[in-house]
CSV table of N, CA, C and O in Angstrom, one decimal:
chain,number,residue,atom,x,y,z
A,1,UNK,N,-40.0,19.3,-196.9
A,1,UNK,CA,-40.1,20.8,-197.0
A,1,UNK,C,-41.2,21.3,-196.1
A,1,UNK,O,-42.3,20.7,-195.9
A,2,UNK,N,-40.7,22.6,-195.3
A,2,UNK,CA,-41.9,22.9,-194.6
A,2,UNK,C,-42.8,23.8,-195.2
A,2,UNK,O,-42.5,24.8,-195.8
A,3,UNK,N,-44.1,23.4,-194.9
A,3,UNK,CA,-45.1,24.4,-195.5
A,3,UNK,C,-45.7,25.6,-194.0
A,3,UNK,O,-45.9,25.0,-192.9
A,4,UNK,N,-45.9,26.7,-194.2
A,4,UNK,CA,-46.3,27.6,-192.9
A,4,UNK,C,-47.7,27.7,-193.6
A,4,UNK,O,-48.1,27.3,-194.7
A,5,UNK,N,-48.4,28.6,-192.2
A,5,UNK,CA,-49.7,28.7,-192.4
A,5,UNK,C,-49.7,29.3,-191.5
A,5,UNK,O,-49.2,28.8,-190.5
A,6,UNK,N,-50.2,30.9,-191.5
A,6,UNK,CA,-50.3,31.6,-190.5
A,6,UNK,C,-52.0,32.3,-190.3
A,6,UNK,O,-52.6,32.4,-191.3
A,7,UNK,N,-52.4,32.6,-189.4
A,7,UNK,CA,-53.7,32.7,-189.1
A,7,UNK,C,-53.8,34.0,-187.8
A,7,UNK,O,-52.8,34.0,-187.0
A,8,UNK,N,-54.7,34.8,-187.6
A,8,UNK,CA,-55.4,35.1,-186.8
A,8,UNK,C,-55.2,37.0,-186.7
A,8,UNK,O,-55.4,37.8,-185.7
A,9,UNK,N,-54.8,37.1,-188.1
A,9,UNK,CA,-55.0,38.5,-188.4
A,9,UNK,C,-56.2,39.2,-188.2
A,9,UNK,O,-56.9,38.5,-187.5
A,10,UNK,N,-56.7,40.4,-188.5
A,10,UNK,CA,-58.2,41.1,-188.7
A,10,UNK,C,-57.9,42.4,-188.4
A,10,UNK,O,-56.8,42.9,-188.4
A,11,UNK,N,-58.9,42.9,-188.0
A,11,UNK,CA,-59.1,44.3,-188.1
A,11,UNK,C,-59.3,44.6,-186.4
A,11,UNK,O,-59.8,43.9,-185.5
A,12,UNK,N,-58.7,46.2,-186.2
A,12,UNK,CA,-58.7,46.1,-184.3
A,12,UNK,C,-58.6,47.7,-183.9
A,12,UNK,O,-57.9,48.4,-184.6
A,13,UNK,N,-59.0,48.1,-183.2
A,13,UNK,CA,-58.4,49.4,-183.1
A,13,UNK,C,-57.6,50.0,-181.9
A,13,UNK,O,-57.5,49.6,-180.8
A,14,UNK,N,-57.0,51.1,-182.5
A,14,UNK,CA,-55.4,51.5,-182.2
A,14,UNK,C,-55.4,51.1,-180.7
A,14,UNK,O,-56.6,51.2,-180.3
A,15,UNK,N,-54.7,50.7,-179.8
A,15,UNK,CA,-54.7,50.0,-178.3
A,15,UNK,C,-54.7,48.7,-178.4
A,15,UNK,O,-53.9,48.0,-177.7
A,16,UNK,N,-55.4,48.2,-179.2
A,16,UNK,CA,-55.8,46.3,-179.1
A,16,UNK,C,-54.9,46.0,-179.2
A,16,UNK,O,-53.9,46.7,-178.9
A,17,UNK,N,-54.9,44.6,-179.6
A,17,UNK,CA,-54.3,43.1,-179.4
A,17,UNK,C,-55.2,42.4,-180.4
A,17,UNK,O,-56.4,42.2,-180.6
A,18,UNK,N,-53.8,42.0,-181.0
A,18,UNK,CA,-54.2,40.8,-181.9
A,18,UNK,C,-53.1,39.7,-181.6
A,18,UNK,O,-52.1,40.2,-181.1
A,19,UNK,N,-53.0,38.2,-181.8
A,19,UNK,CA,-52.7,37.6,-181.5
A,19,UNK,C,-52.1,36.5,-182.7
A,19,UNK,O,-52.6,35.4,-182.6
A,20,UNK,N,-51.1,36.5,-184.0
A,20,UNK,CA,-51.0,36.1,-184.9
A,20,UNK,C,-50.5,34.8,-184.9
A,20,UNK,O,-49.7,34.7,-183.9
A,21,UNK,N,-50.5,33.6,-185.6
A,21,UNK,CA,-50.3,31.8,-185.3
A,21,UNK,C,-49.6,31.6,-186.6
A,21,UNK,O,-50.2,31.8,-187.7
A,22,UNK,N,-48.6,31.2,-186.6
A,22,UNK,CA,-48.1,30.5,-187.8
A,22,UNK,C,-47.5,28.8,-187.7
A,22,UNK,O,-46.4,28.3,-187.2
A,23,UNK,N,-48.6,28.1,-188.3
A,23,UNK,CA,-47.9,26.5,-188.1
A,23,UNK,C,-47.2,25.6,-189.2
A,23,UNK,O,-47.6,25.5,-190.4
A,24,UNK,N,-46.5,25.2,-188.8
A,24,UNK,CA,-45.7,24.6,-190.2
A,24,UNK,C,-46.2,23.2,-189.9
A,24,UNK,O,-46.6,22.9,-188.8
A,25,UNK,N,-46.1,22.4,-191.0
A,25,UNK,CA,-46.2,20.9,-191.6
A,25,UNK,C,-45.1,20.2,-191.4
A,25,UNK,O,-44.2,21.0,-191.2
A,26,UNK,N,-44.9,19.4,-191.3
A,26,UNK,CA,-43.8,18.4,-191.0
A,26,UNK,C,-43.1,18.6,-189.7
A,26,UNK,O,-43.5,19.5,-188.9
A,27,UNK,N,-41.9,17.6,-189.4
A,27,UNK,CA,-41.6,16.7,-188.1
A,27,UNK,C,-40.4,17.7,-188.0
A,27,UNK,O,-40.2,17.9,-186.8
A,28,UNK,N,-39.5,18.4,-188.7
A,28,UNK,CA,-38.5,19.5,-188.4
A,28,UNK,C,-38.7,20.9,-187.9
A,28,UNK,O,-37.9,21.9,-187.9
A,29,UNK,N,-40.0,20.9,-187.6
A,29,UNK,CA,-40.1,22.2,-187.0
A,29,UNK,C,-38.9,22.5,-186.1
A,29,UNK,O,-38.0,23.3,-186.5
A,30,UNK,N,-38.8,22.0,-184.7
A,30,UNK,CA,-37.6,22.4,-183.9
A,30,UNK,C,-36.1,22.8,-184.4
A,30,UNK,O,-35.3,23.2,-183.6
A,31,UNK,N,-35.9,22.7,-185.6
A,31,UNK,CA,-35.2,22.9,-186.3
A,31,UNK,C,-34.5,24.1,-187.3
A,31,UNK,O,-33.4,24.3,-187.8
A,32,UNK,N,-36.1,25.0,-187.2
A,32,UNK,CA,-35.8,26.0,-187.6
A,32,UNK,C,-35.8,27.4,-186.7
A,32,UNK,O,-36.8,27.8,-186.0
A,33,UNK,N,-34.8,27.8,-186.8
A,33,UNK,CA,-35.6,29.6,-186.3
A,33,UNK,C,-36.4,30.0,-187.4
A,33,UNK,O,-36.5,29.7,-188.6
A,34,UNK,N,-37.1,30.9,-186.3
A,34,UNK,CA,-38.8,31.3,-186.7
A,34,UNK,C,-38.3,32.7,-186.8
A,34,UNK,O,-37.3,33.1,-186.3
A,35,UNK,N,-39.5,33.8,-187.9
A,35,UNK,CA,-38.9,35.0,-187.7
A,35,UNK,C,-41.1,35.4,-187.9
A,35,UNK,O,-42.0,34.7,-188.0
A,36,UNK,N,-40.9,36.7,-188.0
A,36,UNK,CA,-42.0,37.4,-188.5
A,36,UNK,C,-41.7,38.9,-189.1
A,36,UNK,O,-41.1,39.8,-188.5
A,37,UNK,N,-42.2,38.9,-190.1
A,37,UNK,CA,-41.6,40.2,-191.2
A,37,UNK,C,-43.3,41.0,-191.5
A,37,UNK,O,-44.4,40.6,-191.1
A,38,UNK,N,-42.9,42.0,-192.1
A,38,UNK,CA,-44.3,42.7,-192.5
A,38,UNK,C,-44.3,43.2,-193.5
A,38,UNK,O,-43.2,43.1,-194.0
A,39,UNK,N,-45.3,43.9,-194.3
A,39,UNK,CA,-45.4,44.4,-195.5
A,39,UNK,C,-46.5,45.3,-196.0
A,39,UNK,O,-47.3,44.8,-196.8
A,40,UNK,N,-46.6,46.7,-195.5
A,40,UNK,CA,-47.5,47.7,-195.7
A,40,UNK,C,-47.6,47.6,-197.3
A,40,UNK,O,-47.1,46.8,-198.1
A,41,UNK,N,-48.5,48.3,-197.5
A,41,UNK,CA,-48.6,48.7,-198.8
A,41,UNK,C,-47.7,50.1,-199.2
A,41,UNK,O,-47.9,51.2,-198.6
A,42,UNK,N,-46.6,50.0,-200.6
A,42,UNK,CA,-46.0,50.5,-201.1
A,42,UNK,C,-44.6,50.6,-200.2
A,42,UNK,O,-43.7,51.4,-200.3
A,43,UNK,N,-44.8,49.5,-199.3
A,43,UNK,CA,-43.4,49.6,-198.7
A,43,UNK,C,-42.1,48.1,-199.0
A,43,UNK,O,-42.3,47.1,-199.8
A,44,UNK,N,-41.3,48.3,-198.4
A,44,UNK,CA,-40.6,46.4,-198.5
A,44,UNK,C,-41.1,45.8,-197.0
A,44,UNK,O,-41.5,46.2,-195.9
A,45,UNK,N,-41.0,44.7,-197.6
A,45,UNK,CA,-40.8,44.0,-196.3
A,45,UNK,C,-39.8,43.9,-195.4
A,45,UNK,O,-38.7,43.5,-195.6
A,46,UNK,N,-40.3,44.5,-194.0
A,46,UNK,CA,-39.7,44.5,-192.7
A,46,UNK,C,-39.9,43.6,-192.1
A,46,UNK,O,-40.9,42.9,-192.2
A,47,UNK,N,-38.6,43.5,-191.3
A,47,UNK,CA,-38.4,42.5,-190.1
A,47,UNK,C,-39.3,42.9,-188.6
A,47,UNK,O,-38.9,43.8,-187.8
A,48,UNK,N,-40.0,42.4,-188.5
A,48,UNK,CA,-40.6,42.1,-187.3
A,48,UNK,C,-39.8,41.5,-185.8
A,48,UNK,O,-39.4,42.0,-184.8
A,49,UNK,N,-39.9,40.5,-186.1
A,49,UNK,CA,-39.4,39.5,-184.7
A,49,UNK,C,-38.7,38.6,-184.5
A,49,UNK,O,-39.2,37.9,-185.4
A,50,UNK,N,-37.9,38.1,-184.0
A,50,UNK,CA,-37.3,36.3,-184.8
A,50,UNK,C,-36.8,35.8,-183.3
A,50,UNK,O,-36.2,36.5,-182.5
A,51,UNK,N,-37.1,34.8,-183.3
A,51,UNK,CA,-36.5,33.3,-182.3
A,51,UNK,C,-35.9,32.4,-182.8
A,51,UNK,O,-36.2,31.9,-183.9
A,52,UNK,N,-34.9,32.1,-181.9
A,52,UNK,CA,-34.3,30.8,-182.1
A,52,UNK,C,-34.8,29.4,-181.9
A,52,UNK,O,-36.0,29.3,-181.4
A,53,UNK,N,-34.2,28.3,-182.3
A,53,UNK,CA,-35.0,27.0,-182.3
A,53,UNK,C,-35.5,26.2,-181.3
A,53,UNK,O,-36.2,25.2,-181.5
A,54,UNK,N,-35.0,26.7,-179.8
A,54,UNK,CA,-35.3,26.1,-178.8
A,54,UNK,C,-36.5,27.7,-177.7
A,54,UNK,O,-36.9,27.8,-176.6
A,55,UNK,N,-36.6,28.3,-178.5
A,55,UNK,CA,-37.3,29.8,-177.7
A,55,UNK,C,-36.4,30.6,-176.9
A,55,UNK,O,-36.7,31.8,-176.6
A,56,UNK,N,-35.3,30.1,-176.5
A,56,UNK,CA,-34.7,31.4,-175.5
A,56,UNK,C,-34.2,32.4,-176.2
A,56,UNK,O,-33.8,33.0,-175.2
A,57,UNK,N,-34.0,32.8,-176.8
A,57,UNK,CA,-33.6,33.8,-177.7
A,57,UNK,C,-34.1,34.7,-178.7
A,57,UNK,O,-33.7,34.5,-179.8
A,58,UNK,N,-34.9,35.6,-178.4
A,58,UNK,CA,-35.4,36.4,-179.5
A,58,UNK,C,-35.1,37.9,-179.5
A,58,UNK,O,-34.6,38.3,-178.5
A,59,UNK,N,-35.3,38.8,-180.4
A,59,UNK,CA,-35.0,39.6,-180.8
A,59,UNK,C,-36.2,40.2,-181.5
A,59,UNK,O,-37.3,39.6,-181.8
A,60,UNK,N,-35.7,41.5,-181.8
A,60,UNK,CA,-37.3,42.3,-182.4
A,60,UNK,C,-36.8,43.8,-182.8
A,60,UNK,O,-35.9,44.4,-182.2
A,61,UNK,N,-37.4,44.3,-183.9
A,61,UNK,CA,-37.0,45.7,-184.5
A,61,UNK,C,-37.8,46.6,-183.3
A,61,UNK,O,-38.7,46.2,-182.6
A,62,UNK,N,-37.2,47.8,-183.4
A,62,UNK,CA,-37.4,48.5,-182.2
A,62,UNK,C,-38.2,49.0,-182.5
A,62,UNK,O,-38.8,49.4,-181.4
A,63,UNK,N,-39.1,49.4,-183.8
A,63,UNK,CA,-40.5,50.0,-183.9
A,63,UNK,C,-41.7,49.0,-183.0
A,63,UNK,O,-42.9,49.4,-182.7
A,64,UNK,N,-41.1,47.6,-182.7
A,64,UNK,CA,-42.2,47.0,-181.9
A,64,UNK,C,-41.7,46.3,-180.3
A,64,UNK,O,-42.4,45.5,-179.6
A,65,UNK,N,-40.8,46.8,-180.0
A,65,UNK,CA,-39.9,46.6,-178.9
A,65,UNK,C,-41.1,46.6,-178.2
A,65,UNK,O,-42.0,47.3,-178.6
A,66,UNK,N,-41.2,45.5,-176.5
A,66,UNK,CA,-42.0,46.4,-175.6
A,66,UNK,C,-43.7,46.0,-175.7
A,66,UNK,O,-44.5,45.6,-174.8
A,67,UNK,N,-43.9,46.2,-177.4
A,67,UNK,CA,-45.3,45.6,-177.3
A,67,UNK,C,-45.0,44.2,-178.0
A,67,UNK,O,-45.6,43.2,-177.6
A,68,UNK,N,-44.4,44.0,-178.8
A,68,UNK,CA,-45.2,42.7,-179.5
A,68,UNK,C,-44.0,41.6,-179.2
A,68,UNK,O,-42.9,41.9,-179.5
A,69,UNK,N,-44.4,40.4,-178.5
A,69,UNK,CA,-44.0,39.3,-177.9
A,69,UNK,C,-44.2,37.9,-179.0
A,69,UNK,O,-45.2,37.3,-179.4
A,70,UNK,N,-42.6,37.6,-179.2
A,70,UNK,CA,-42.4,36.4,-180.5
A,70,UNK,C,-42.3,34.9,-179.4
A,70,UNK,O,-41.3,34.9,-178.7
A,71,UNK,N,-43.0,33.9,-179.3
A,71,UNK,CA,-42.7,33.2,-178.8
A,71,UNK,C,-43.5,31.7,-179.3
A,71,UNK,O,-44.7,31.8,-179.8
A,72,UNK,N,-42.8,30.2,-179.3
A,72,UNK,CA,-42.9,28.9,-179.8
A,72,UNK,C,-43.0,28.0,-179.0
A,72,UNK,O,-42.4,27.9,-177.9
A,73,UNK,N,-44.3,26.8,-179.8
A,73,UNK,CA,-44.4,25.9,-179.2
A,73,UNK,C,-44.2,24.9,-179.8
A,73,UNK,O,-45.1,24.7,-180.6
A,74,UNK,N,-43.0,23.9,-179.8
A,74,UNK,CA,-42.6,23.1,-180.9
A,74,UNK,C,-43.0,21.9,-180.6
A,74,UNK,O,-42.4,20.9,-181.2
A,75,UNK,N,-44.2,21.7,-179.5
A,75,UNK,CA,-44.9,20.2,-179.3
A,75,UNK,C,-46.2,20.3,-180.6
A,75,UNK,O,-46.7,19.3,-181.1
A,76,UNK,N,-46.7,21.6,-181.0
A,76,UNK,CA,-47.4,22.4,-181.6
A,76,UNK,C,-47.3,22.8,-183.3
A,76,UNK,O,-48.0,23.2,-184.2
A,77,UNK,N,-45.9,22.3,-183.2
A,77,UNK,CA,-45.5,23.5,-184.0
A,77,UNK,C,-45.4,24.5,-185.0
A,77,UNK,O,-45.1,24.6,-186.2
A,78,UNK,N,-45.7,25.5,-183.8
A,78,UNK,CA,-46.6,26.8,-184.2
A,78,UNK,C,-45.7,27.9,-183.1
A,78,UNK,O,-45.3,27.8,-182.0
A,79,UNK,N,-45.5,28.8,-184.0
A,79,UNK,CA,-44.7,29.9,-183.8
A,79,UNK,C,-45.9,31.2,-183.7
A,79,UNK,O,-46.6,31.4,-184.7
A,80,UNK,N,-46.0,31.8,-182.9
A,80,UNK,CA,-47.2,33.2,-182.3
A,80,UNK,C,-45.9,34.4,-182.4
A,80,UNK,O,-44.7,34.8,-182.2
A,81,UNK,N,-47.3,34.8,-182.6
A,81,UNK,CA,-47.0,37.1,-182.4
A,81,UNK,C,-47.6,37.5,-181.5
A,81,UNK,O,-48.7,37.6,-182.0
A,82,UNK,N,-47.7,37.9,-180.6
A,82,UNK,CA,-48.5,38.7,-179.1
A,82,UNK,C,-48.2,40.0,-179.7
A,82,UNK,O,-47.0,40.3,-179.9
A,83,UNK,N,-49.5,40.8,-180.1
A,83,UNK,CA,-49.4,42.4,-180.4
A,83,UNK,C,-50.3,42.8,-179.5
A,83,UNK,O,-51.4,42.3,-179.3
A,84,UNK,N,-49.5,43.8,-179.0
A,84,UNK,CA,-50.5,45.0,-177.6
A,84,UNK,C,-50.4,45.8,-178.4
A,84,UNK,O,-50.1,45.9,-179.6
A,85,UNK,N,-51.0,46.9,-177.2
A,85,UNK,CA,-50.6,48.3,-177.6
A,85,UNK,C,-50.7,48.4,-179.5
A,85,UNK,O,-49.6,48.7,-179.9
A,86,UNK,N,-51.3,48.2,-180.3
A,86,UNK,CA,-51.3,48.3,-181.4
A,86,UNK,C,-51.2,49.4,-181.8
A,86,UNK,O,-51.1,50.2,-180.8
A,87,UNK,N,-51.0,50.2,-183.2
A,87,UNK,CA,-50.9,51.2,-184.3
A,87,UNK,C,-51.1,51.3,-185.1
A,87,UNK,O,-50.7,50.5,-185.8
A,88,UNK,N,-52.0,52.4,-185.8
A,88,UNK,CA,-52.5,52.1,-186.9
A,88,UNK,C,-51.2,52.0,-187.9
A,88,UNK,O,-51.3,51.6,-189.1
A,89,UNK,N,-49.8,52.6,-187.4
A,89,UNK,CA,-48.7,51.9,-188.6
A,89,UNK,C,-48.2,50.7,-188.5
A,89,UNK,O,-47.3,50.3,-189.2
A,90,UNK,N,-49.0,49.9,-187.5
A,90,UNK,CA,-48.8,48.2,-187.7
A,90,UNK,C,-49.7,48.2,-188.6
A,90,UNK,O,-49.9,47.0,-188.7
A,91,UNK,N,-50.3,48.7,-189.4
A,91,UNK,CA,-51.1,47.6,-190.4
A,91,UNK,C,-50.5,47.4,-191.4
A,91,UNK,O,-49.6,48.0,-192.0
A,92,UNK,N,-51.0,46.7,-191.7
A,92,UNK,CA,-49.8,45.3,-192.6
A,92,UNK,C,-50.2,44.2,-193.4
A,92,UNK,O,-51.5,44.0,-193.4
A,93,UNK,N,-49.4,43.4,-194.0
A,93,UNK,CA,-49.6,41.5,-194.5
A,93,UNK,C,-48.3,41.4,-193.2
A,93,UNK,O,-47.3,42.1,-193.2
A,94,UNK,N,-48.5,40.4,-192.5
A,94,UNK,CA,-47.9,40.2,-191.6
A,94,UNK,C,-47.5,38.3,-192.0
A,94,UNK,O,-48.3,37.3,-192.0
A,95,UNK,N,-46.3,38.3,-192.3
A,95,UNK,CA,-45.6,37.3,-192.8
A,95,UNK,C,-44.7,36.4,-192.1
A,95,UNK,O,-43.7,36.9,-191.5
A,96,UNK,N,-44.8,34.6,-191.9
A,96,UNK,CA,-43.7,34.1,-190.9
A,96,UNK,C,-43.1,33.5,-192.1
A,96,UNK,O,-43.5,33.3,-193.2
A,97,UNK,N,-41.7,33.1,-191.6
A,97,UNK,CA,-40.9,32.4,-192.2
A,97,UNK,C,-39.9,31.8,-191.1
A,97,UNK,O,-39.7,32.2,-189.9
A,98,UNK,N,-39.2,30.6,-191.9
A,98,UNK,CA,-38.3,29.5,-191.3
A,98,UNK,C,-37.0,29.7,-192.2
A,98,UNK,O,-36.8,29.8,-193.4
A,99,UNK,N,-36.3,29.7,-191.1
A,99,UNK,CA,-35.1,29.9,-191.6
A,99,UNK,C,-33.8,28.7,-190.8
A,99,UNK,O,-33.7,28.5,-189.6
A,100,UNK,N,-32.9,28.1,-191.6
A,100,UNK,CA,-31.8,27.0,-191.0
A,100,UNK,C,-30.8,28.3,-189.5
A,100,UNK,O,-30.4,28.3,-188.4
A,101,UNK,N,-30.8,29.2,-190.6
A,101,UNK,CA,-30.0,30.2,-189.6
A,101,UNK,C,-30.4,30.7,-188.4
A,101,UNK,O,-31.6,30.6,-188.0
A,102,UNK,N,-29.7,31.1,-187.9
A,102,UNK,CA,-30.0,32.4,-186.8
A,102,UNK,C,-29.4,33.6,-186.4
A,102,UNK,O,-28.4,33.5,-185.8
A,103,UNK,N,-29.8,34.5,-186.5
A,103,UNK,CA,-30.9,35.3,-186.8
A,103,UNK,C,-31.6,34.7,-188.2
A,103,UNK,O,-31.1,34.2,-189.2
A,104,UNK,N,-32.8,35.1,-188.0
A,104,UNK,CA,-33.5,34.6,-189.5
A,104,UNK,C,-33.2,36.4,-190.5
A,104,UNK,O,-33.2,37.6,-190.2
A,105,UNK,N,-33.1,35.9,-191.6
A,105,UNK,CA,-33.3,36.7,-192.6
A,105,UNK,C,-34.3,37.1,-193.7
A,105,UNK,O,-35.4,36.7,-193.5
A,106,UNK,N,-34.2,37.6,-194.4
A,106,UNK,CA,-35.6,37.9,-195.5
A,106,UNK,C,-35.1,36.8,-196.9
A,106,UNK,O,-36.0,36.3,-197.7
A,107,UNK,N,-33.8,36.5,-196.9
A,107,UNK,CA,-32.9,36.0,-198.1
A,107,UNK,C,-34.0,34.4,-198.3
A,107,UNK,O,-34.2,34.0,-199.4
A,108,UNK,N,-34.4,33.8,-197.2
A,108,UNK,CA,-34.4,32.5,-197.2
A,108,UNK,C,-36.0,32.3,-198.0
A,108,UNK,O,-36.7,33.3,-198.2
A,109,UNK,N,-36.3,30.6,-198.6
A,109,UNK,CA,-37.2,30.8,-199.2
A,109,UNK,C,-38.6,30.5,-198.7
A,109,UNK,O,-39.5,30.7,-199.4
A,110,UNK,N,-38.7,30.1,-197.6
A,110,UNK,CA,-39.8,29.4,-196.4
A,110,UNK,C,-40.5,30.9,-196.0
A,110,UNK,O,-40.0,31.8,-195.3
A,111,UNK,N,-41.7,30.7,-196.8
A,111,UNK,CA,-42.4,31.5,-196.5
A,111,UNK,C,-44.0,31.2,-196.2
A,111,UNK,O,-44.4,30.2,-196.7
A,112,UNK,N,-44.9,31.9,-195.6
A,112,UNK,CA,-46.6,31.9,-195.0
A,112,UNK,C,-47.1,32.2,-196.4
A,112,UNK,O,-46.4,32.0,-197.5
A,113,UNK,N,-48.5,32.7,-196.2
A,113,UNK,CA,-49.0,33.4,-197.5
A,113,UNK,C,-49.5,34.6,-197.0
A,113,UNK,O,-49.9,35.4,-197.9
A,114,UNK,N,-49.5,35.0,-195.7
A,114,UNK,CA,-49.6,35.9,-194.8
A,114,UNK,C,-51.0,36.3,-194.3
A,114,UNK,O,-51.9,35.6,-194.7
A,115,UNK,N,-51.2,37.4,-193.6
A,115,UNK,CA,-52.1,37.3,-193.0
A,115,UNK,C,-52.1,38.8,-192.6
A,115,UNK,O,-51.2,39.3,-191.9
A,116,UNK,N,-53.3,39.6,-193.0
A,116,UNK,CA,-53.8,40.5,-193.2
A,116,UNK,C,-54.0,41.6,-191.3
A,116,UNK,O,-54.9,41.4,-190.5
A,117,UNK,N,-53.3,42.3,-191.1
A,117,UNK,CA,-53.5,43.4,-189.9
A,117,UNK,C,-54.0,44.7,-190.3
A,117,UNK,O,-53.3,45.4,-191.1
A,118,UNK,N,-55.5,45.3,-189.7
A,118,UNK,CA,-55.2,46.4,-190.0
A,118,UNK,C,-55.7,47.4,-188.6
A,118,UNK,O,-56.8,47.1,-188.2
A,119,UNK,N,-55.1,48.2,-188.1
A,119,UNK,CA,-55.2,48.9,-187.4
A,119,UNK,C,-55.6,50.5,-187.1
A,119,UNK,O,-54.8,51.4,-186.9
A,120,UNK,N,-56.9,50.6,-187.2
A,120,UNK,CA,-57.7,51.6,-187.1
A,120,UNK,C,-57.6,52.5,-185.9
A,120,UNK,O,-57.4,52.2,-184.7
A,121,UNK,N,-57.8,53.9,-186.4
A,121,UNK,CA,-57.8,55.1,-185.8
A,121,UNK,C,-58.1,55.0,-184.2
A,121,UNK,O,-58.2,56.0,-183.5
């Protein structure tokens, strides 16, 4: 079973860059598509970003088109968020998950414990 661990949230203001890390445990990493979802407060969880299992393929909700770059290193294996251009309506619990599929979904049970963004005025 894979366990994630995602790291490198904080606090930043509106323009920055934050740089988010999610690594999983065990030898099947390459195996999974990777996604990243989010979760304001009083809202659901949204889909963020998701790649496929070898990296060439990713995808992203258009509220972050442009700025935030999903990309894997599976010698590593550790799946990153590159956030530019930030927003204070990016702040969030910013969440990875592994999914068998592709596109990744919200349905699946492989989840981080997430990792805290907040983006100031």
């Amino acid at each position: 079973q894979v366990q994630l661990v995602e790291s490198g949230g904080g606090l930043v203001q509106a323009g920055g860059s934050l740089r988010l890390s999610c690594t999983a445990s065990g030898r099947t990493f390459s195996t999974y598509a990777m996604g990243w979802f989010r979760q304001a407060p009083g809202k659901e969880r949204e889909f963020v970003a998701g790649i496929n299992w070898s990296g060439d393929s990713k995808y992203y909700a258009d509220s972050v088109k442009g700025r935030f770059t999903i990309f894997r290193d599976n010698a590593k294996n550790t799946v990153y968020l590159q956030m530019n251009s930030l927003k204070p309506e990016d702040t969030a619990v910013y969440f990875c998950t592994a999914d068998r599929n592709y596109p990744v979904t919200a349905t699946n049970d492989l989840w981080g414990q997430g990792t805290q963004v907040t983006v100031s005025e």
